[in-house]
PDB file of C-alpha atoms in Angstrom:
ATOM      1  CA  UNK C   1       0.000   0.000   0.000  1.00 44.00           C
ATOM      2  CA  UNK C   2       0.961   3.537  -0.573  1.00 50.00           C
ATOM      3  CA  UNK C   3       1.023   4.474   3.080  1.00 54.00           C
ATOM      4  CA  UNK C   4       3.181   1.506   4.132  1.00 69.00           C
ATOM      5  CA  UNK C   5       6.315   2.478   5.637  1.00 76.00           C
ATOM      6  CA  UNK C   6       8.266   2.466   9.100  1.00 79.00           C
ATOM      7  CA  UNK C   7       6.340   4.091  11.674  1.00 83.00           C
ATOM      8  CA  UNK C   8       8.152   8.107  12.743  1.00 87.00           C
ATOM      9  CA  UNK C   9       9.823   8.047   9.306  1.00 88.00           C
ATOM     10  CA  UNK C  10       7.576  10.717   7.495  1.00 92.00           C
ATOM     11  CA  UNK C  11       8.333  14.036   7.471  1.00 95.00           C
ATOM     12  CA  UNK C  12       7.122  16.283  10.110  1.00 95.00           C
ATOM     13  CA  UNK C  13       6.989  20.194  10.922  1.00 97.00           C
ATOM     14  CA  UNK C  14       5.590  20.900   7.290  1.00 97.00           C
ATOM     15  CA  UNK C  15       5.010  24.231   6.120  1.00 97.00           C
ATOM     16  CA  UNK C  16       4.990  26.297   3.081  1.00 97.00           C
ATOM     17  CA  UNK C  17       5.159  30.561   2.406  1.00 96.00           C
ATOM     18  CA  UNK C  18       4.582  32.474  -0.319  1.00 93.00           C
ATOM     19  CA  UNK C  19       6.132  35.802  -1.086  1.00 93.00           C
ATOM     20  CA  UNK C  20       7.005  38.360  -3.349  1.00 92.00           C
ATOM     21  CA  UNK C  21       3.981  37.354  -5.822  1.00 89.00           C
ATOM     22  CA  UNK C  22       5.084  34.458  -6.859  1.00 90.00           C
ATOM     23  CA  UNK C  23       8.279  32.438  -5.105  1.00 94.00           C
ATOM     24  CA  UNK C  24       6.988  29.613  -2.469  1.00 95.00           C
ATOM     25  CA  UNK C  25       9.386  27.945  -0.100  1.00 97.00           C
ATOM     26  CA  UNK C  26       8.729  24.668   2.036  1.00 98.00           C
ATOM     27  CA  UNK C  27      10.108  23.244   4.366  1.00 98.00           C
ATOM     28  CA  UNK C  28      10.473  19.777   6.820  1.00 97.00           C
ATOM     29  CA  UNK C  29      11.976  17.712   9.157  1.00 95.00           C
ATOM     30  CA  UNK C  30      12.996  14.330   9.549  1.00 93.00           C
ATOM     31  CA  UNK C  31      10.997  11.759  10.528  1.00 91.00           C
ATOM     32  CA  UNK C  32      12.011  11.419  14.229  1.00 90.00           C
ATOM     33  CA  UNK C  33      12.804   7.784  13.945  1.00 89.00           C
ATOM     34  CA  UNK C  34      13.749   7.591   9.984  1.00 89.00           C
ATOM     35  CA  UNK C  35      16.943   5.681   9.355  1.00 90.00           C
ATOM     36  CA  UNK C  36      20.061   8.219   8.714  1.00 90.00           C
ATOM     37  CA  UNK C  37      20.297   7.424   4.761  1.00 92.00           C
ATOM     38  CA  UNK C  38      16.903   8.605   4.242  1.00 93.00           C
ATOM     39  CA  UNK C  39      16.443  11.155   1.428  1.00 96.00           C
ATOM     40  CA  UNK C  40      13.274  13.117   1.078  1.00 96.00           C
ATOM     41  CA  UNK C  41      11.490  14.212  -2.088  1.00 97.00           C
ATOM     42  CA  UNK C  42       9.010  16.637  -2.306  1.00 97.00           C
ATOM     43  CA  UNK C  43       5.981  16.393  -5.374  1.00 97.00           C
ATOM     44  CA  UNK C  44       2.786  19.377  -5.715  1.00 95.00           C
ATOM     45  CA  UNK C  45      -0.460  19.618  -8.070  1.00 92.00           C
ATOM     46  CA  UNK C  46      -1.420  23.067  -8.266  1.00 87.00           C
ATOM     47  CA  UNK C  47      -5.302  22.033  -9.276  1.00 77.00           C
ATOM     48  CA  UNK C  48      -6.306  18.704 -10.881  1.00 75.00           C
ATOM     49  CA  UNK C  49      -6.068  20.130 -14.114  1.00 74.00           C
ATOM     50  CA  UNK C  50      -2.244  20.732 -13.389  1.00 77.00           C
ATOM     51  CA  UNK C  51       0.847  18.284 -13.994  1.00 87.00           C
ATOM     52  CA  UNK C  52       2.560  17.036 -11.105  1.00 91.00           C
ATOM     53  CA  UNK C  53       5.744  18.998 -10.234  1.00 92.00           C
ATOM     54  CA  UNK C  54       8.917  17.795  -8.450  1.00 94.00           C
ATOM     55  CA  UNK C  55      10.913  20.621  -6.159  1.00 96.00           C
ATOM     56  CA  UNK C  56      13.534  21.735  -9.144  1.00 92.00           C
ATOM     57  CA  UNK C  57      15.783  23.408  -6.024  1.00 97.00           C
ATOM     58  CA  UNK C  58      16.113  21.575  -2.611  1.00 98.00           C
ATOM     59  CA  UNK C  59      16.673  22.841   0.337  1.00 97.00           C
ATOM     60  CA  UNK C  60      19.733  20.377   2.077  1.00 96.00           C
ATOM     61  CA  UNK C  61      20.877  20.018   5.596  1.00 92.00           C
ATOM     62  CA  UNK C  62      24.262  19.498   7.083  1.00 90.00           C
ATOM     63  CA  UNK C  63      24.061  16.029   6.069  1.00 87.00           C
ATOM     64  CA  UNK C  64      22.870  16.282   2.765  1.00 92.00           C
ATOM     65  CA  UNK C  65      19.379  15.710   3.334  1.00 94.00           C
ATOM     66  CA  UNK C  66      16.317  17.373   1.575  1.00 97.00           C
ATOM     67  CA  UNK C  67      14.645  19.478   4.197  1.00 97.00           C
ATOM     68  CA  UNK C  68      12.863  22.210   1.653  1.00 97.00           C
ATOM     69  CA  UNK C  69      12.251  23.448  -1.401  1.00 98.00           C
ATOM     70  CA  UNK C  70      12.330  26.358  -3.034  1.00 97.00           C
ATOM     71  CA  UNK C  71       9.851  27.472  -5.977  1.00 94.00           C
ATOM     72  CA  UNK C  72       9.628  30.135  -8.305  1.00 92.00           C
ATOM     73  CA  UNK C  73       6.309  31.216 -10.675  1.00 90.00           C
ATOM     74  CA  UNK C  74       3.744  29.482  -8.819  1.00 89.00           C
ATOM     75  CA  UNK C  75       0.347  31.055  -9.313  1.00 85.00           C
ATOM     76  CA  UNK C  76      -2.394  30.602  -6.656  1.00 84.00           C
ATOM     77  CA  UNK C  77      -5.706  28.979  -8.608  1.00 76.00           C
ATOM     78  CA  UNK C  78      -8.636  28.868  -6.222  1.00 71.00           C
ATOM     79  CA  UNK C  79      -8.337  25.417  -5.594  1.00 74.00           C
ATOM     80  CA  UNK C  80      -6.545  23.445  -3.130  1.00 88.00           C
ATOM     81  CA  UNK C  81      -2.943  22.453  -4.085  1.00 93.00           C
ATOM     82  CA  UNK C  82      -1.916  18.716  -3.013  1.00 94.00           C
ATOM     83  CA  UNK C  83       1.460  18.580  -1.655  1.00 96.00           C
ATOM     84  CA  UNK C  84       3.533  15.072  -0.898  1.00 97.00           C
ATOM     85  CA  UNK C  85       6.569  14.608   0.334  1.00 96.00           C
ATOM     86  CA  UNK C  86       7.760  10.616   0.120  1.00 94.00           C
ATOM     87  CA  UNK C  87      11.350   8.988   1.367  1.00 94.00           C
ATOM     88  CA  UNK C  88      13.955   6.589   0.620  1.00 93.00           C
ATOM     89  CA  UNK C  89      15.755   3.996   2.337  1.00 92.00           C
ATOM     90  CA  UNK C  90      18.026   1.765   1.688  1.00 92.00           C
ATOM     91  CA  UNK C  91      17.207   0.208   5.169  1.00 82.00           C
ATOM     92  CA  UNK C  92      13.400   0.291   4.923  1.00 87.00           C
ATOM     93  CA  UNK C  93      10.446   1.584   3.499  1.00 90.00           C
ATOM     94  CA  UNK C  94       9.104   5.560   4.686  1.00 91.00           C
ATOM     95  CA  UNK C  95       5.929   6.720   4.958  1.00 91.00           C
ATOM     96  CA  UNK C  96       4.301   9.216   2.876  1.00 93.00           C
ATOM     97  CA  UNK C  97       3.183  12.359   3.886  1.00 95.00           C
ATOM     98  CA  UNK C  98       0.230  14.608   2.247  1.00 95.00           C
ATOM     99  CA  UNK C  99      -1.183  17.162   2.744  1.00 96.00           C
ATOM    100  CA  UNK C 100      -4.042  19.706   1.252  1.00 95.00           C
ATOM    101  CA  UNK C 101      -3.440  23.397   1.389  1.00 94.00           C
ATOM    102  CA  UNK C 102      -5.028  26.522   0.310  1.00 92.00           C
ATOM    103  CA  UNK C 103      -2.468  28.464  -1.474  1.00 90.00           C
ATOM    104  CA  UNK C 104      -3.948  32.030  -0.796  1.00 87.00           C
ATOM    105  CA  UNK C 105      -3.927  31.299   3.292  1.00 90.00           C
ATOM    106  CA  UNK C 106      -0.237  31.377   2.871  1.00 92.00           C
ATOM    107  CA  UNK C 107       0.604  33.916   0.917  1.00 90.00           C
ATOM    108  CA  UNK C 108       2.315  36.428   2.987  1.00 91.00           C
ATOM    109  CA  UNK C 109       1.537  39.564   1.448  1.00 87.00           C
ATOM    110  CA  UNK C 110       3.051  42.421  -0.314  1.00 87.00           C
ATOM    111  CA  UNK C 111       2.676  45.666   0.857  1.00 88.00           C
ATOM    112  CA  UNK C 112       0.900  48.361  -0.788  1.00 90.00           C
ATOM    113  CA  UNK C 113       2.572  50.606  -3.521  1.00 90.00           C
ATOM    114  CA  UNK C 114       2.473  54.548  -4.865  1.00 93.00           C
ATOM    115  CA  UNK C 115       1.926  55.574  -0.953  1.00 92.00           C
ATOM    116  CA  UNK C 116       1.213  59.009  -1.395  1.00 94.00           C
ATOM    117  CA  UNK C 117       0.602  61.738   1.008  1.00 92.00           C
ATOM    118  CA  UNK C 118      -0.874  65.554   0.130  1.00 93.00           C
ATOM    119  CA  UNK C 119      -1.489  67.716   3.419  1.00 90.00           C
ATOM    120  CA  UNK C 120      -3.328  70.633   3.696  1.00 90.00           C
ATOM    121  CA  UNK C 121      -2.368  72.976   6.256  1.00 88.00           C
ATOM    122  CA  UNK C 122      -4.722  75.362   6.051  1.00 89.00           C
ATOM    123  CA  UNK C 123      -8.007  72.904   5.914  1.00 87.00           C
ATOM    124  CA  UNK C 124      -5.594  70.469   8.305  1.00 87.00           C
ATOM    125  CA  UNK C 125      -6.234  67.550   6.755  1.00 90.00           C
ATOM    126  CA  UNK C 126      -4.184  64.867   5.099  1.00 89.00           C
ATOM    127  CA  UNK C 127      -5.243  62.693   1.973  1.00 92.00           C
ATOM    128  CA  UNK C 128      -3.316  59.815   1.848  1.00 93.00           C
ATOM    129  CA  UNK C 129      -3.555  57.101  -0.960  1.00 94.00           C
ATOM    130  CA  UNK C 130      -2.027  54.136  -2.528  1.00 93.00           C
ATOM    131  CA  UNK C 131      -2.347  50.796  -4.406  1.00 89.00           C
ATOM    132  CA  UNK C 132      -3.326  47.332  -3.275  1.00 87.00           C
ATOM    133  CA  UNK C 133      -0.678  44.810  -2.629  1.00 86.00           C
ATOM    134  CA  UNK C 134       0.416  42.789  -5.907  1.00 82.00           C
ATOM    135  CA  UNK C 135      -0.869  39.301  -5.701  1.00 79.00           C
ATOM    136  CA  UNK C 136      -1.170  35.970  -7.917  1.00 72.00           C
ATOM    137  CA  UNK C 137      -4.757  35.207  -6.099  1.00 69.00           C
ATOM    138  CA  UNK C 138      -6.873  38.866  -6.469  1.00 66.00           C
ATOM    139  CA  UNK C 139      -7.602  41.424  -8.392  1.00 65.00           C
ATOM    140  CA  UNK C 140     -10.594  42.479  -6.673  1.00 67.00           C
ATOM    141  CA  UNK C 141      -9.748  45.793  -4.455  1.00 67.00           C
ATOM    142  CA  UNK C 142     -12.423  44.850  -1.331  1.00 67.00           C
ATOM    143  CA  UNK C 143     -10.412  41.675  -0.919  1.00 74.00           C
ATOM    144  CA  UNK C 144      -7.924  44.000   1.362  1.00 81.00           C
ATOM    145  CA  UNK C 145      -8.580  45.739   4.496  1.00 84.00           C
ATOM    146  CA  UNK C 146      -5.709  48.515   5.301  1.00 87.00           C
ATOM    147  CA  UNK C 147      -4.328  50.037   8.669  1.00 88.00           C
ATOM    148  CA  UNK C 148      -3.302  53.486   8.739  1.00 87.00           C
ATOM    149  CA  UNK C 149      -0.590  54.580  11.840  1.00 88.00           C
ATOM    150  CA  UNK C 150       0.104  58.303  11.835  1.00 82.00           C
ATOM    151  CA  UNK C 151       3.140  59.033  14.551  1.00 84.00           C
ATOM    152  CA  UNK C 152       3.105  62.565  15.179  1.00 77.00           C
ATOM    153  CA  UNK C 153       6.519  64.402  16.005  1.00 65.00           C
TER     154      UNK C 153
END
């Protein structure tokens, strides 16, 4: 079966971030109890419609070991993305891990661009504007809720 494998070999600790538009990195840890030859390798579907991608740039350890990946020119889809990361042994057989994500939850975001500021001291008021973050996921300006924090010195 697919899931067969020594029990604490999977990966654990797995996380992925997007940022600057389009770059994602991963990343992992050992399987607590995987044997020390154990080499990781890391597989995504962006949508079903999608081909399956292998990491193209690992992310190694002291020891050589896969522990992330890097990716460039991944655009978010409003589907789920399917992530698995499997193992090799030459000692025994490691589980599989999987796992669903939605890519827009972890985008970590841009911020906003053309900040201007026009003040008018004799009506004392201040119009401030910009643009909305660039994202792969939105285009749609009431997607984005803003903070303004005026110091004044």
């Amino acid at each position: 079966p697919v899931f067969a494998g020594m029990n604490g070999s999977a990966i654990q600790n797995f996380s992925c971030v997007i940022y600057n538009v389009s770059f994602m990195n991963c990343t992992w840890q050992a399987g607590r109890d995987a044997p020390a030859d154990t080499q990781y390798f890391l597989y995504w579907q962006n949508s079903r419609e999608h081909n399956v991608m292998e990491c193209e740039l690992y992310i190694k350890d002291e020891n050589g070991r896969n522990t992330g990946c890097r990716f460039k020119n991944v655009k978010i889809k409003n589907n789920r993305a399917y992530f698995w990361v499997n193992g090799s042994s030459k000692d025994s057989s490691i589980h599989l891990y999987d796992e669903y994500i939605q890519l827009y939850k972890i985008e970590k975001l841009m911020p906003p661009s053309n900040i201007t500021v026009n003040c008018d001291e004799i009506k004392n008021d201040c119009i401030i504007q910009w643009q909305r973050p660039q994202t792969s996921h939105s285009t749609i300006d009431k997607c984005f809720k803003y903070e303004i924090n005026i110091k004044y010195k």
